[in-house]
mmCIF file with all atom_site columns, C-alpha atoms in Angstrom:
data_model
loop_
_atom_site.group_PDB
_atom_site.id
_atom_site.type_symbol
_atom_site.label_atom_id
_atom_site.label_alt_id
_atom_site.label_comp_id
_atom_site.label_asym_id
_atom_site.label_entity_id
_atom_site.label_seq_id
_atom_site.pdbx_PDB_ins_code
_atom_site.Cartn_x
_atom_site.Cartn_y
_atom_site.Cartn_z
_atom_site.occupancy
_atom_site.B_iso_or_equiv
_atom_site.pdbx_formal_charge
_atom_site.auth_seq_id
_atom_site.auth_comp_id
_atom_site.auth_asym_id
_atom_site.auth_atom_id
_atom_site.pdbx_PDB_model_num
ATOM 1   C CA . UNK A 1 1   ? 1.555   38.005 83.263  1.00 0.00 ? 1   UNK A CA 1
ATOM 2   C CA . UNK A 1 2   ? 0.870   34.890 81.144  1.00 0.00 ? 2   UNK A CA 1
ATOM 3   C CA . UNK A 1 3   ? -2.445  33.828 79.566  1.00 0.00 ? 3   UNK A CA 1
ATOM 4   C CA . UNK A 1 4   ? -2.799  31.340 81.806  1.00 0.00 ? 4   UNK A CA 1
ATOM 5   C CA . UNK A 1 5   ? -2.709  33.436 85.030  1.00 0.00 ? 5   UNK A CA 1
ATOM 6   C CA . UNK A 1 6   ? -4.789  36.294 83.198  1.00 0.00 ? 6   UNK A CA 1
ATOM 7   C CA . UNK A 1 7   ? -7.702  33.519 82.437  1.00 0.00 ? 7   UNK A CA 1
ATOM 8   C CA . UNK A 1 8   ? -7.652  32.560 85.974  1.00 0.00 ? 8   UNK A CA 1
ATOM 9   C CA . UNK A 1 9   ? -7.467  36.216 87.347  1.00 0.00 ? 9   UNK A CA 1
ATOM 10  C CA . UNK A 1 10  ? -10.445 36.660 84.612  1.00 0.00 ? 10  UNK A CA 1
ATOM 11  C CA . UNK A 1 11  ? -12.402 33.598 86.034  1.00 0.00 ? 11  UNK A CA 1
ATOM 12  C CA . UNK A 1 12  ? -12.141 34.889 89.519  1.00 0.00 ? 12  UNK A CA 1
ATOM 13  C CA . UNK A 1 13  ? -13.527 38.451 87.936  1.00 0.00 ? 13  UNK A CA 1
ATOM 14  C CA . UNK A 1 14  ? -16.416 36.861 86.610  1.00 0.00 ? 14  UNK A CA 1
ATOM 15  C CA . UNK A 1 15  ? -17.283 34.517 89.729  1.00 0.00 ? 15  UNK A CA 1
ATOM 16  C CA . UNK A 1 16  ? -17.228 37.262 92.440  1.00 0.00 ? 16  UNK A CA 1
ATOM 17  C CA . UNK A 1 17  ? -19.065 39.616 89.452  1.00 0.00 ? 17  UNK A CA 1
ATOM 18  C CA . UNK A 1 18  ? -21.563 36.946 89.066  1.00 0.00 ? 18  UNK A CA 1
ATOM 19  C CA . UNK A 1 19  ? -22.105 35.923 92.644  1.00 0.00 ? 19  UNK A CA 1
ATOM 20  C CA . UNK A 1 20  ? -22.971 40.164 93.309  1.00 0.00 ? 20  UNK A CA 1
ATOM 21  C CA . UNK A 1 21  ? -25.066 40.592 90.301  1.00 0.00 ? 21  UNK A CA 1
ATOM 22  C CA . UNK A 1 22  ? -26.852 37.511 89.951  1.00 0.00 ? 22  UNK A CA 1
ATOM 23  C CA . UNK A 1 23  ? -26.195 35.592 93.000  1.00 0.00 ? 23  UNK A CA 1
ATOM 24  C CA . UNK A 1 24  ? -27.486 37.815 96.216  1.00 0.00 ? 24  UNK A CA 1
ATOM 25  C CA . UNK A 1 25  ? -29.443 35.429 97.846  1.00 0.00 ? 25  UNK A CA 1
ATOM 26  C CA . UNK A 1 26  ? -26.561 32.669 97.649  1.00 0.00 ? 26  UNK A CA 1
ATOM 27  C CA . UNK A 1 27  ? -24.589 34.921 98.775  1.00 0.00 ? 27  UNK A CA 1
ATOM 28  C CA . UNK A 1 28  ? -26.836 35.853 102.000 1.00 0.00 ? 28  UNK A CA 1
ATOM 29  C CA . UNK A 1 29  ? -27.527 31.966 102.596 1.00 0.00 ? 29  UNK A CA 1
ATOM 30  C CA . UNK A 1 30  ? -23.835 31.478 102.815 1.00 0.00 ? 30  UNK A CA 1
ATOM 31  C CA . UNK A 1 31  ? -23.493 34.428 104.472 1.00 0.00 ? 31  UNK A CA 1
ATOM 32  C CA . UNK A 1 32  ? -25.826 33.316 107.340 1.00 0.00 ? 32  UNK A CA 1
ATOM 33  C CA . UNK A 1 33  ? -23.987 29.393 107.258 1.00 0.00 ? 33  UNK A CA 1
ATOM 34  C CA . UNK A 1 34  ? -20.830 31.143 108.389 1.00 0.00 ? 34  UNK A CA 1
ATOM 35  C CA . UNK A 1 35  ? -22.715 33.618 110.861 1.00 0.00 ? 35  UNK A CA 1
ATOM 36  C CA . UNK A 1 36  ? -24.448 30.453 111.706 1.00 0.00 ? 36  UNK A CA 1
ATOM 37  C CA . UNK A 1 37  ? -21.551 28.640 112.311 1.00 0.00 ? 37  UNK A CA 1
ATOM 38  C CA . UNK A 1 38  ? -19.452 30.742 113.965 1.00 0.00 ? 38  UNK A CA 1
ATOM 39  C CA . UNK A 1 39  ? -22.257 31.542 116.620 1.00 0.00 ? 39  UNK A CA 1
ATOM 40  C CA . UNK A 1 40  ? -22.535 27.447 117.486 1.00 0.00 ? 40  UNK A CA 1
ATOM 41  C CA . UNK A 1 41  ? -18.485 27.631 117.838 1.00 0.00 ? 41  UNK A CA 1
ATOM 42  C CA . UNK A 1 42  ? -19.028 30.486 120.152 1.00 0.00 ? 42  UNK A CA 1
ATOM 43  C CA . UNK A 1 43  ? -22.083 29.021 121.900 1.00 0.00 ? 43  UNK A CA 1
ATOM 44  C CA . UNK A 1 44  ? -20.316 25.464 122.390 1.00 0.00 ? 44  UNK A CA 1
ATOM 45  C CA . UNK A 1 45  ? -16.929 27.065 123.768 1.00 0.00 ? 45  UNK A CA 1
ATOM 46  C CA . UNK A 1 46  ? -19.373 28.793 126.421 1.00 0.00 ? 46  UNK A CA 1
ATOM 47  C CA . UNK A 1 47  ? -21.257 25.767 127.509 1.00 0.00 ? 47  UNK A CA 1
ATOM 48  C CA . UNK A 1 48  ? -18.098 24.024 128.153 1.00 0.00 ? 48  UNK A CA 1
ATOM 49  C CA . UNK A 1 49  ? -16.698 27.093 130.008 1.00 0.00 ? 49  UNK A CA 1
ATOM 50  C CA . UNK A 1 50  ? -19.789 26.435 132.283 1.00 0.00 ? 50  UNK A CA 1
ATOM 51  C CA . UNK A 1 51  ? -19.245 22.913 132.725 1.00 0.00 ? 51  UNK A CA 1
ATOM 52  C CA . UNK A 1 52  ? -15.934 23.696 133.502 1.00 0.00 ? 52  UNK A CA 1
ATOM 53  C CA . UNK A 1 53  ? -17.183 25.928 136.484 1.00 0.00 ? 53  UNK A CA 1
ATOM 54  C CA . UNK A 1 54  ? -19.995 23.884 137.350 1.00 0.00 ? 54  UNK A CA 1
ATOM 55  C CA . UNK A 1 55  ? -17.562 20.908 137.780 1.00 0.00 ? 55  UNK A CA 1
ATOM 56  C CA . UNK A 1 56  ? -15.533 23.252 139.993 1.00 0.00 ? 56  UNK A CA 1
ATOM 57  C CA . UNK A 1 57  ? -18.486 24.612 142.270 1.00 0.00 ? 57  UNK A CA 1
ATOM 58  C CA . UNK A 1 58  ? -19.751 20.503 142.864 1.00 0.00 ? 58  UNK A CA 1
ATOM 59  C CA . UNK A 1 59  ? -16.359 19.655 143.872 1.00 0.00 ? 59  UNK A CA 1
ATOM 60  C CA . UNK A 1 60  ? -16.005 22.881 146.164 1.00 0.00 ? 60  UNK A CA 1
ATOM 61  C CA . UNK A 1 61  ? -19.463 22.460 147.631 1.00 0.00 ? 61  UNK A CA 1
ATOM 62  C CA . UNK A 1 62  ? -18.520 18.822 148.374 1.00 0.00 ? 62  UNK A CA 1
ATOM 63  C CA . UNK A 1 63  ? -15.356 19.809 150.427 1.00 0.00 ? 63  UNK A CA 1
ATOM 64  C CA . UNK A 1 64  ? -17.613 22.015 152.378 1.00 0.00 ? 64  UNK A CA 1
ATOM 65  C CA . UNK A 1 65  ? -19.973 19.100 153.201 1.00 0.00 ? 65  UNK A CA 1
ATOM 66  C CA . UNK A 1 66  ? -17.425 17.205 154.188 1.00 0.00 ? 66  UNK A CA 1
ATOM 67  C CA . UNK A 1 67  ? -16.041 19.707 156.920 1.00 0.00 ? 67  UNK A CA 1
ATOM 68  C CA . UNK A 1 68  ? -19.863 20.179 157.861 1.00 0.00 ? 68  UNK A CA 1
ATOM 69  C CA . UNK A 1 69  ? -20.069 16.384 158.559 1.00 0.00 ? 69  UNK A CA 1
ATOM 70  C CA . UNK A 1 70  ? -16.569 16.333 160.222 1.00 0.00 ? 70  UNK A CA 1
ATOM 71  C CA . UNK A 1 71  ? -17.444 19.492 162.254 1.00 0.00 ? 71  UNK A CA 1
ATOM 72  C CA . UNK A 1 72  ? -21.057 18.151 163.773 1.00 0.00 ? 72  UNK A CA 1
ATOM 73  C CA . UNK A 1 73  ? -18.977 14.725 164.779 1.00 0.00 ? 73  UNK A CA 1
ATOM 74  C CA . UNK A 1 74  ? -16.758 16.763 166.744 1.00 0.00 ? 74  UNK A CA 1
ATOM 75  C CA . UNK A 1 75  ? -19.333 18.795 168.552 1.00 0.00 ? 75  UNK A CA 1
ATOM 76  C CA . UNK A 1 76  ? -21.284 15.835 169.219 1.00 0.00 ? 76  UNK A CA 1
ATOM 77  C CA . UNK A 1 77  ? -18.251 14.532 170.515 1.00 0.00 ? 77  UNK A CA 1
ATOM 78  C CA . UNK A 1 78  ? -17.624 17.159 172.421 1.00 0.00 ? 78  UNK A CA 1
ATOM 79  C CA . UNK A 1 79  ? -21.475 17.915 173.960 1.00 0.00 ? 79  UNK A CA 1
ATOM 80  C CA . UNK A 1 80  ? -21.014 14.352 174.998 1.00 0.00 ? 80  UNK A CA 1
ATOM 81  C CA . UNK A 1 81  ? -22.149 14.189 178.663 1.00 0.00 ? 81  UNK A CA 1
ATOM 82  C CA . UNK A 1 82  ? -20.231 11.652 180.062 1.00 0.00 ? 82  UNK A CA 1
ATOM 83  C CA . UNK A 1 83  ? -16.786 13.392 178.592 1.00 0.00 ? 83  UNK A CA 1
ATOM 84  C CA . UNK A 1 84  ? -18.481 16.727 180.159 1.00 0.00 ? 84  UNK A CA 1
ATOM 85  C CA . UNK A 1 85  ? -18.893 15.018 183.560 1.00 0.00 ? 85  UNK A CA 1
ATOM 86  C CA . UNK A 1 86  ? -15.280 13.777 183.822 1.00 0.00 ? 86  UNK A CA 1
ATOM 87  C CA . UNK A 1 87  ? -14.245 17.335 182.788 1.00 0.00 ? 87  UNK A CA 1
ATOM 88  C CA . UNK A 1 88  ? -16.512 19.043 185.846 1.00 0.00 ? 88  UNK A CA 1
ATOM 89  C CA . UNK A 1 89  ? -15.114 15.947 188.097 1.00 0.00 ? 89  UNK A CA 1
ATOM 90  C CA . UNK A 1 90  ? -11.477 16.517 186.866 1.00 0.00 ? 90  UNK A CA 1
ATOM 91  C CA . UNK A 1 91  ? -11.566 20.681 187.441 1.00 0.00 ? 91  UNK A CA 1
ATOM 92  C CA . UNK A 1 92  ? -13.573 19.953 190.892 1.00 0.00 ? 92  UNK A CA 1
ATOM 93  C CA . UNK A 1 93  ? -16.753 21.494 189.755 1.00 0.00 ? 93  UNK A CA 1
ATOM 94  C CA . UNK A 1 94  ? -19.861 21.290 192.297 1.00 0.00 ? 94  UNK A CA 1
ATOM 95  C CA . UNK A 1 95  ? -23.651 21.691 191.941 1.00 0.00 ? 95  UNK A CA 1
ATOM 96  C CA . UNK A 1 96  ? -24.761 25.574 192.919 1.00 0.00 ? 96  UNK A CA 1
ATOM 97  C CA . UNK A 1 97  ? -26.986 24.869 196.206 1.00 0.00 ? 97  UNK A CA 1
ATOM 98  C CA . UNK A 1 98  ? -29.365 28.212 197.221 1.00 0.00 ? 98  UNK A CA 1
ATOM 99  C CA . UNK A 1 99  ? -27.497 28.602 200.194 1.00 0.00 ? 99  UNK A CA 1
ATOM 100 C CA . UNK A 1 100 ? -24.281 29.381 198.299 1.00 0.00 ? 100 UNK A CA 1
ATOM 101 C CA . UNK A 1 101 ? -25.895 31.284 195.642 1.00 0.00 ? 101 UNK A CA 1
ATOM 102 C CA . UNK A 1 102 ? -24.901 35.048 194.962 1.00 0.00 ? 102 UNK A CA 1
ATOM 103 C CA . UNK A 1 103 ? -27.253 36.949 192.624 1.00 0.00 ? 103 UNK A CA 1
ATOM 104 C CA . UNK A 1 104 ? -25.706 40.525 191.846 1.00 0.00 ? 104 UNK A CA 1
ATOM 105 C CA . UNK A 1 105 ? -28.354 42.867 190.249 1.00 0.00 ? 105 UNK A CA 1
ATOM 106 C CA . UNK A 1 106 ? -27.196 45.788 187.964 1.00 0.00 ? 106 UNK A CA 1
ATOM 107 C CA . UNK A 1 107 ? -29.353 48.695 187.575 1.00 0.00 ? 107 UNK A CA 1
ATOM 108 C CA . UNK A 1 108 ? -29.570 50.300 184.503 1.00 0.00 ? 108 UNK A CA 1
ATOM 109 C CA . UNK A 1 109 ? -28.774 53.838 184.648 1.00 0.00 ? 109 UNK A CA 1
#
């Protein structure tokens, strides 16, 4: 090993010995920063994996609105009365009179 490489091996040695000895509550602080840190990375990633949902769910919910809106247009189309009229005209459909009336009563057992 040359000098060179033993002074910086040496340096390094003294550093990390200093930082333990004499150092501790550097050492916490940037212990926390990169705690600190790492929990915002964590944190952000989440929030945008809930965006990313959210986004989804509005989009989804809006289909289903949609299909609401297009299925109440069809049955008011087809509750219309006039389009229920020509289908009772067309299948020869009549108005129940009393006379021709048949009520059928079931007993319960």
């Amino acid at each position: 090993m040359s000098s060179c490489a033993k002074n910086r091996f040496s340096l390094v040695k003294l550093i990390i010995s200093d930082l333990f000895k004499s150092q501790k509550l550097s050492l916490l602080l940037v212990g926390l920063i990169v705690v600190s840190a790492i929990s915002i990375l964590w944190t952000t990633q989440q929030t945008r994996k809930q965006l990313f949902i959210q986004e989804q769910l509005i989009l989804e919910r809006d289909v289903f609105e949609s299909e609401w809106r297009n299925l109440i247009i069809e049955e008011n189309v087809l509750a219309d009365p006039k389009r229920i009229e020509q289908s009772v005209n067309k299948l020869g459909m009549e108005h129940v009179l009393p006379k021709n009336e048949t009520v059928i009563v079931i007993k319960n057992r």
